[in-house]
Coordinates of N, CA, C and O in Angstrom, one line a residue:
M199 N 87.8 108.6 106.4 CA 88.5 109.7 105.8 C 88.9 109.3 104.3 O 89.1 108.1 104.1
T200 N 88.8 110.2 103.4 CA 89.2 109.9 102.0 C 90.2 110.8 101.5 O 90.5 111.9 102.1
T201 N 90.8 110.5 100.4 CA 91.8 111.3 99.7 C 91.3 111.5 98.2 O 90.6 110.6 97.7
Q202 N 91.7 112.5 97.5 CA 91.3 112.7 96.2 C 92.6 112.8 95.3 O 93.5 113.5 95.6
D203 N 92.7 112.0 94.2 CA 93.9 112.0 93.4 C 93.7 113.1 92.3 O 92.7 113.7 92.2
D204 N 94.8 113.2 91.5 CA 94.8 114.3 90.5 C 93.8 114.0 89.4 O 93.5 114.9 88.6
L205 N 93.2 112.9 89.3 CA 92.1 112.6 88.3 C 90.7 112.9 88.9 O 89.7 112.7 88.2
G206 N 90.7 113.3 90.2 CA 89.4 113.6 90.8 C 88.7 112.4 91.4 O 87.6 112.5 91.9
S207 N 89.4 111.3 91.5 CA 88.8 110.1 92.1 C 89.0 110.2 93.6 O 90.0 110.6 94.1
V208 N 87.9 109.9 94.3 CA 88.0 109.9 95.8 C 88.3 108.5 96.3 O 87.7 107.5 95.8
E209 N 89.3 108.4 97.2 CA 89.7 107.1 97.7 C 89.8 107.1 99.2 O 90.1 108.1 99.8
P210 N 89.7 105.9 99.8 CA 89.9 105.9 101.2 C 91.4 106.3 101.6 O 92.3 106.1 100.8
A211 N 91.5 106.9 102.8 CA 92.8 107.3 103.2 C 93.7 106.1 103.4 O 93.3 105.0 103.7
G212 N 95.0 106.3 103.3 CA 96.0 105.3 103.3 C 96.0 104.2 104.4 O 96.1 103.0 104.2
D213 N 95.8 104.6 105.7 CA 95.8 103.7 106.8 C 94.7 102.6 106.7 O 95.0 101.4 106.9
Q214 N 93.5 103.0 106.3 CA 92.4 102.1 106.1 C 92.7 101.1 105.0 O 92.4 99.9 105.1
V215 N 93.3 101.6 103.9 CA 93.6 100.7 102.7 C 94.6 99.7 103.1 O 94.5 98.5 102.8
V216 N 95.7 100.1 103.7 CA 96.8 99.2 104.0 C 96.3 98.1 105.0 O 96.6 97.0 104.9
A217 N 95.5 98.5 106.0 CA 95.0 97.5 106.9 C 94.2 96.5 106.2 O 94.3 95.3 106.5
A218 N 93.3 96.8 105.3 CA 92.5 95.9 104.5 C 93.4 95.0 103.7 O 93.2 93.7 103.6
A219 N 94.4 95.5 103.0 CA 95.2 94.7 102.1 C 96.1 93.7 102.9 O 96.3 92.6 102.5
S220 N 96.6 94.2 104.1 CA 97.5 93.3 104.9 C 96.7 92.3 105.7 O 97.3 91.3 106.2
A221 N 95.4 92.4 105.8 CA 94.6 91.5 106.6 C 94.3 90.2 105.9 O 93.6 89.3 106.4
G222 N 94.7 90.1 104.6 CA 94.4 88.9 103.8 C 92.9 88.8 103.4 O 92.4 87.7 103.2
V223 N 92.2 89.9 103.3 CA 90.8 90.0 102.9 C 90.7 89.5 101.5 O 91.5 89.8 100.6
T224 N 89.6 88.6 101.2 CA 89.4 88.2 99.9 C 88.0 88.8 99.5 O 87.1 89.0 100.3
Y225 N 87.8 88.9 98.2 CA 86.6 89.5 97.6 C 86.1 88.6 96.5 O 86.8 88.0 95.8
P226 N 84.7 88.4 96.5 CA 84.2 87.5 95.5 C 84.1 88.1 94.1 O 83.8 89.3 94.0
V227 N 84.3 87.3 93.1 CA 84.1 87.7 91.7 C 82.6 87.6 91.5 O 81.9 86.7 92.1
A228 N 82.0 88.4 90.6 CA 80.6 88.4 90.3 C 80.1 87.0 90.0 O 80.7 86.3 89.2
P229 N 79.0 86.6 90.6 CA 78.4 85.3 90.4 C 78.1 85.1 88.9 O 77.6 86.0 88.2
G230 N 78.4 83.9 88.4 CA 78.1 83.6 87.0 C 79.1 84.0 86.0 O 78.9 83.8 84.8
Y231 N 80.2 84.6 86.4 CA 81.2 85.1 85.5 C 82.5 84.3 85.7 O 82.9 84.0 86.8
R232 N 83.2 84.1 84.6 CA 84.5 83.5 84.6 C 85.4 84.7 84.1 O 85.5 85.0 82.9
V233 N 86.0 85.4 85.0 CA 86.6 86.7 84.8 C 88.1 86.5 84.2 O 88.8 85.7 84.7
K234 N 88.4 87.2 83.2 CA 89.7 87.1 82.5 C 90.7 87.9 83.4 O 90.4 89.1 83.8
V235 N 91.9 87.3 83.6 CA 93.0 88.0 84.3 C 93.9 88.4 83.2 O 94.3 87.6 82.3
R236 N 94.3 89.7 83.2 CA 95.1 90.3 82.1 C 96.5 90.8 82.7 O 96.6 91.0 83.8
Q237 N 97.4 90.9 81.7 CA 98.8 91.3 82.1 C 98.8 92.8 82.6 O 99.8 93.2 83.2
G238 N 97.9 93.6 82.2 CA 97.9 95.0 82.6 C 96.4 95.5 82.8 O 95.5 94.8 82.6
P239 N 96.3 96.8 83.2 CA 95.0 97.4 83.5 C 94.1 97.8 82.3 O 93.8 99.0 82.2
G240 N 93.8 96.9 81.4 CA 93.0 97.2 80.3 C 92.7 96.0 79.5 O 93.4 95.0 79.5
T241 N 91.7 96.0 78.6 CA 91.3 94.9 77.8 C 92.2 94.7 76.6 O 92.1 93.6 76.0
G242 N 93.1 95.6 76.4 CA 94.1 95.4 75.3 C 95.3 94.6 75.7 O 96.1 94.2 74.9
Y243 N 95.4 94.3 77.0 CA 96.5 93.5 77.5 C 96.1 92.0 77.3 O 95.0 91.6 77.4
P244 N 97.2 91.2 77.1 CA 96.9 89.8 76.9 C 96.3 89.1 78.1 O 96.5 89.5 79.3
V245 N 95.4 88.1 77.9 CA 94.8 87.3 79.0 C 95.9 86.3 79.4 O 96.4 85.6 78.6
V246 N 96.1 86.3 80.8 CA 97.0 85.3 81.3 C 96.3 84.0 81.8 O 96.9 82.9 81.8
R247 N 95.1 84.2 82.3 CA 94.3 83.1 82.7 C 92.9 83.5 82.9 O 92.6 84.7 82.8
Q248 N 92.0 82.6 83.3 CA 90.6 83.0 83.6 C 90.2 82.4 84.9 O 90.6 81.3 85.2
L249 N 89.6 83.2 85.7 CA 89.1 82.8 87.1 C 87.9 81.9 86.9 O 87.0 82.3 86.1
P250 N 87.7 80.9 87.7 CA 86.5 80.1 87.7 C 85.3 80.8 88.3 O 85.5 81.7 89.1
E251 N 84.1 80.4 88.0 CA 83.0 80.9 88.6 C 83.1 80.7 90.1 O 83.6 79.7 90.6
G252 N 82.7 81.7 90.9 CA 82.7 81.6 92.4 C 84.1 81.9 93.0 O 84.2 81.7 94.2
A253 N 85.0 82.3 92.2 CA 86.3 82.6 92.7 C 86.3 83.8 93.7 O 85.5 84.7 93.6
R254 N 87.3 83.8 94.6 CA 87.5 84.9 95.5 C 89.0 85.3 95.3 O 89.8 84.4 95.1
I255 N 89.2 86.6 95.3 CA 90.5 87.1 95.1 C 91.0 88.0 96.2 O 90.3 88.6 96.9
Q256 N 92.3 88.0 96.4 CA 93.0 88.9 97.4 C 93.6 90.0 96.5 O 94.4 89.7 95.6
I257 N 93.3 91.2 96.8 CA 93.8 92.3 96.0 C 95.1 92.8 96.6 O 95.1 93.3 97.8
R258 N 96.2 92.7 95.9 CA 97.5 93.2 96.4 C 97.6 94.7 96.3 O 98.1 95.4 97.3
C259 N 97.1 95.3 95.2 CA 97.1 96.7 95.0 C 96.2 97.1 93.9 O 95.7 96.1 93.2
Q260 N 95.9 98.3 93.7 CA 95.0 98.8 92.6 C 95.6 99.9 91.9 O 96.4 100.7 92.4
R261 N 95.1 100.0 90.6 CA 95.6 101.1 89.8 C 94.5 101.5 88.8 O 93.6 100.7 88.5
H262 N 94.5 102.8 88.3 CA 93.6 103.2 87.3 C 94.0 102.8 86.0 O 95.2 102.7 85.7
G263 N 93.1 102.4 85.1 CA 93.4 102.0 83.8 C 92.2 102.2 82.9 O 91.4 103.2 83.1
Q264 N 91.9 101.3 82.0 CA 90.8 101.4 81.0 C 89.5 101.3 81.8 O 89.4 100.4 82.7
S265 N 88.5 102.1 81.5 CA 87.2 102.0 82.1 C 86.4 100.8 81.5 O 86.4 100.6 80.3
V266 N 85.8 100.0 82.4 CA 85.1 98.8 82.0 C 83.8 98.8 82.7 O 83.7 99.2 83.9
T267 N 82.7 98.3 82.0 CA 81.4 98.2 82.6 C 81.2 96.7 82.9 O 81.4 95.8 82.0
G268 N 80.8 96.4 84.1 CA 80.5 95.0 84.5 C 79.3 95.0 85.4 O 78.6 96.0 85.6
P269 N 79.1 93.9 86.1 CA 77.9 93.7 87.0 C 77.9 94.7 88.2 O 76.8 94.9 88.7
Y270 N 79.0 95.2 88.5 CA 79.1 96.1 89.7 C 79.3 97.6 89.2 O 79.8 98.4 89.9
G271 N 78.9 97.9 88.0 CA 79.0 99.3 87.5 C 80.1 99.5 86.5 O 80.7 98.5 86.0
T272 N 80.5 100.7 86.3 CA 81.6 101.1 85.4 C 82.7 101.6 86.3 O 82.5 102.4 87.2
S273 N 83.9 101.1 86.0 CA 85.0 101.5 86.9 C 86.3 101.5 86.0 O 86.5 100.6 85.1
D274 N 87.2 102.4 86.3 CA 88.5 102.4 85.7 C 89.6 101.8 86.7 O 90.8 101.8 86.4
L275 N 89.1 101.2 87.8 CA 90.0 100.6 88.7 C 90.3 99.1 88.3 O 89.4 98.4 87.9
W276 N 91.6 98.8 88.4 CA 92.0 97.4 88.1 C 92.7 96.8 89.4 O 93.5 97.5 90.0
D277 N 92.3 95.6 89.7 CA 92.9 95.0 90.9 C 94.0 94.1 90.6 O 93.9 93.2 89.7
S278 N 95.2 94.3 91.2 CA 96.3 93.4 91.0 C 96.2 92.2 91.9 O 96.1 92.4 93.1
I279 N 96.2 91.0 91.4 CA 96.0 89.8 92.2 C 97.3 89.0 92.2 O 97.4 87.9 92.8
G280 N 98.3 89.5 91.5 CA 99.6 88.9 91.4 C 100.5 89.6 90.5 O 100.0 90.6 89.8
S281 N 101.7 89.3 90.4 CA 102.6 90.0 89.4 C 102.2 89.8 88.0 O 102.0 88.7 87.5
G282 N 101.9 91.0 87.4 CA 101.4 91.0 86.0 C 100.0 90.3 85.8 O 99.7 89.8 84.8
Q283 N 99.2 90.4 86.9 CA 97.8 89.8 86.8 C 96.8 90.8 87.4 O 96.8 91.2 88.5
Y284 N 95.9 91.3 86.4 CA 95.0 92.4 86.8 C 93.5 91.9 86.4 O 93.3 91.3 85.4
V285 N 92.6 92.3 87.3 CA 91.2 92.0 87.1 C 90.4 93.3 87.2 O 90.7 94.1 88.1
S286 N 89.5 93.5 86.3 CA 88.7 94.8 86.4 C 87.9 94.8 87.7 O 87.2 93.8 88.0
D287 N 87.9 95.9 88.4 CA 87.2 96.0 89.6 C 85.6 96.0 89.4 O 84.9 95.7 90.3
A288 N 85.2 96.2 88.2 CA 83.8 96.2 87.9 C 83.2 94.8 88.0 O 82.0 94.6 88.0
Y289 N 84.1 93.7 88.1 CA 83.6 92.3 88.2 C 83.9 91.8 89.6 O 83.8 90.6 89.8
V290 N 84.3 92.6 90.6 CA 84.7 92.2 91.9 C 83.8 92.9 92.9 O 83.7 94.2 92.9
R291 N 83.2 92.2 93.8 CA 82.3 92.8 94.9 C 83.2 93.2 96.1 O 83.4 92.4 97.0
T292 N 83.6 94.5 96.0 CA 84.5 95.0 97.1 C 83.6 95.8 98.1 O 84.1 96.1 99.2
G293 N 82.4 96.1 97.8 CA 81.5 96.9 98.7 C 81.9 98.4 98.6 O 81.4 99.2 99.4
S294 N 82.7 98.8 97.6 CA 83.1 100.2 97.5 C 83.3 100.6 96.0 O 83.7 99.7 95.2
S295 N 83.1 101.8 95.7 CA 83.3 102.3 94.4 C 84.7 102.9 94.3 O 85.2 103.3 93.2
G296 N 85.4 102.9 95.4 CA 86.8 103.5 95.4 C 87.8 102.4 95.7 O 87.5 101.2 95.7
M297 N 89.0 102.8 96.0 CA 90.1 101.8 96.3 C 89.9 101.1 97.7 O 89.5 101.8 98.6
V298 N 90.2 99.8 97.7 CA 90.1 99.1 99.0 C 91.5 98.5 99.3 O 91.6 97.7 100.2
A299 N 92.5 98.8 98.5 CA 93.9 98.3 98.6 C 94.8 99.5 98.2 O 94.4 100.4 97.6
P300 N 96.1 99.3 98.6 CA 97.0 100.4 98.2 C 97.1 100.6 96.7 O 96.9 99.7 96.0
R301 N 97.5 101.8 96.3 CA 97.8 102.1 94.9 C 99.0 101.3 94.5 O 100.0 101.3 95.2
C302 N 99.0 100.7 93.3 CA 100.1 100.0 92.8 C 101.3 101.0 92.5 O 101.0 102.1 92.1
A303 N 102.5 100.5 92.7 CA 103.6 101.4 92.5 C 103.8 101.9 91.1 O 104.2 103.0 90.9
N304 N 103.5 101.1 90.1 CA 103.6 101.5 88.7 C 102.7 100.8 87.8 O 101.9 100.0 88.1

């Protein structure tokens, strides 16, 4: 089951998303990339750190932001991996072009 937000994006229904996020699932960052972790959902936000090649991340929540093109296509989804820490979903192999975690509160 999917839901559609006011921007026209289709996303998995809530129960499936919450189950994935609470299960401690981790996702691999694209091979060969050292992905920048930013303070917010866009490349204009400061870099807080950089993930090493081969890193796996646990996505706490996701939000729409700046559209970015990476090895897994173009996406405006950003994955929150901690407080004030966002990674573009275009660099994370989630197996989905939609959300795989709950929407971030703000």
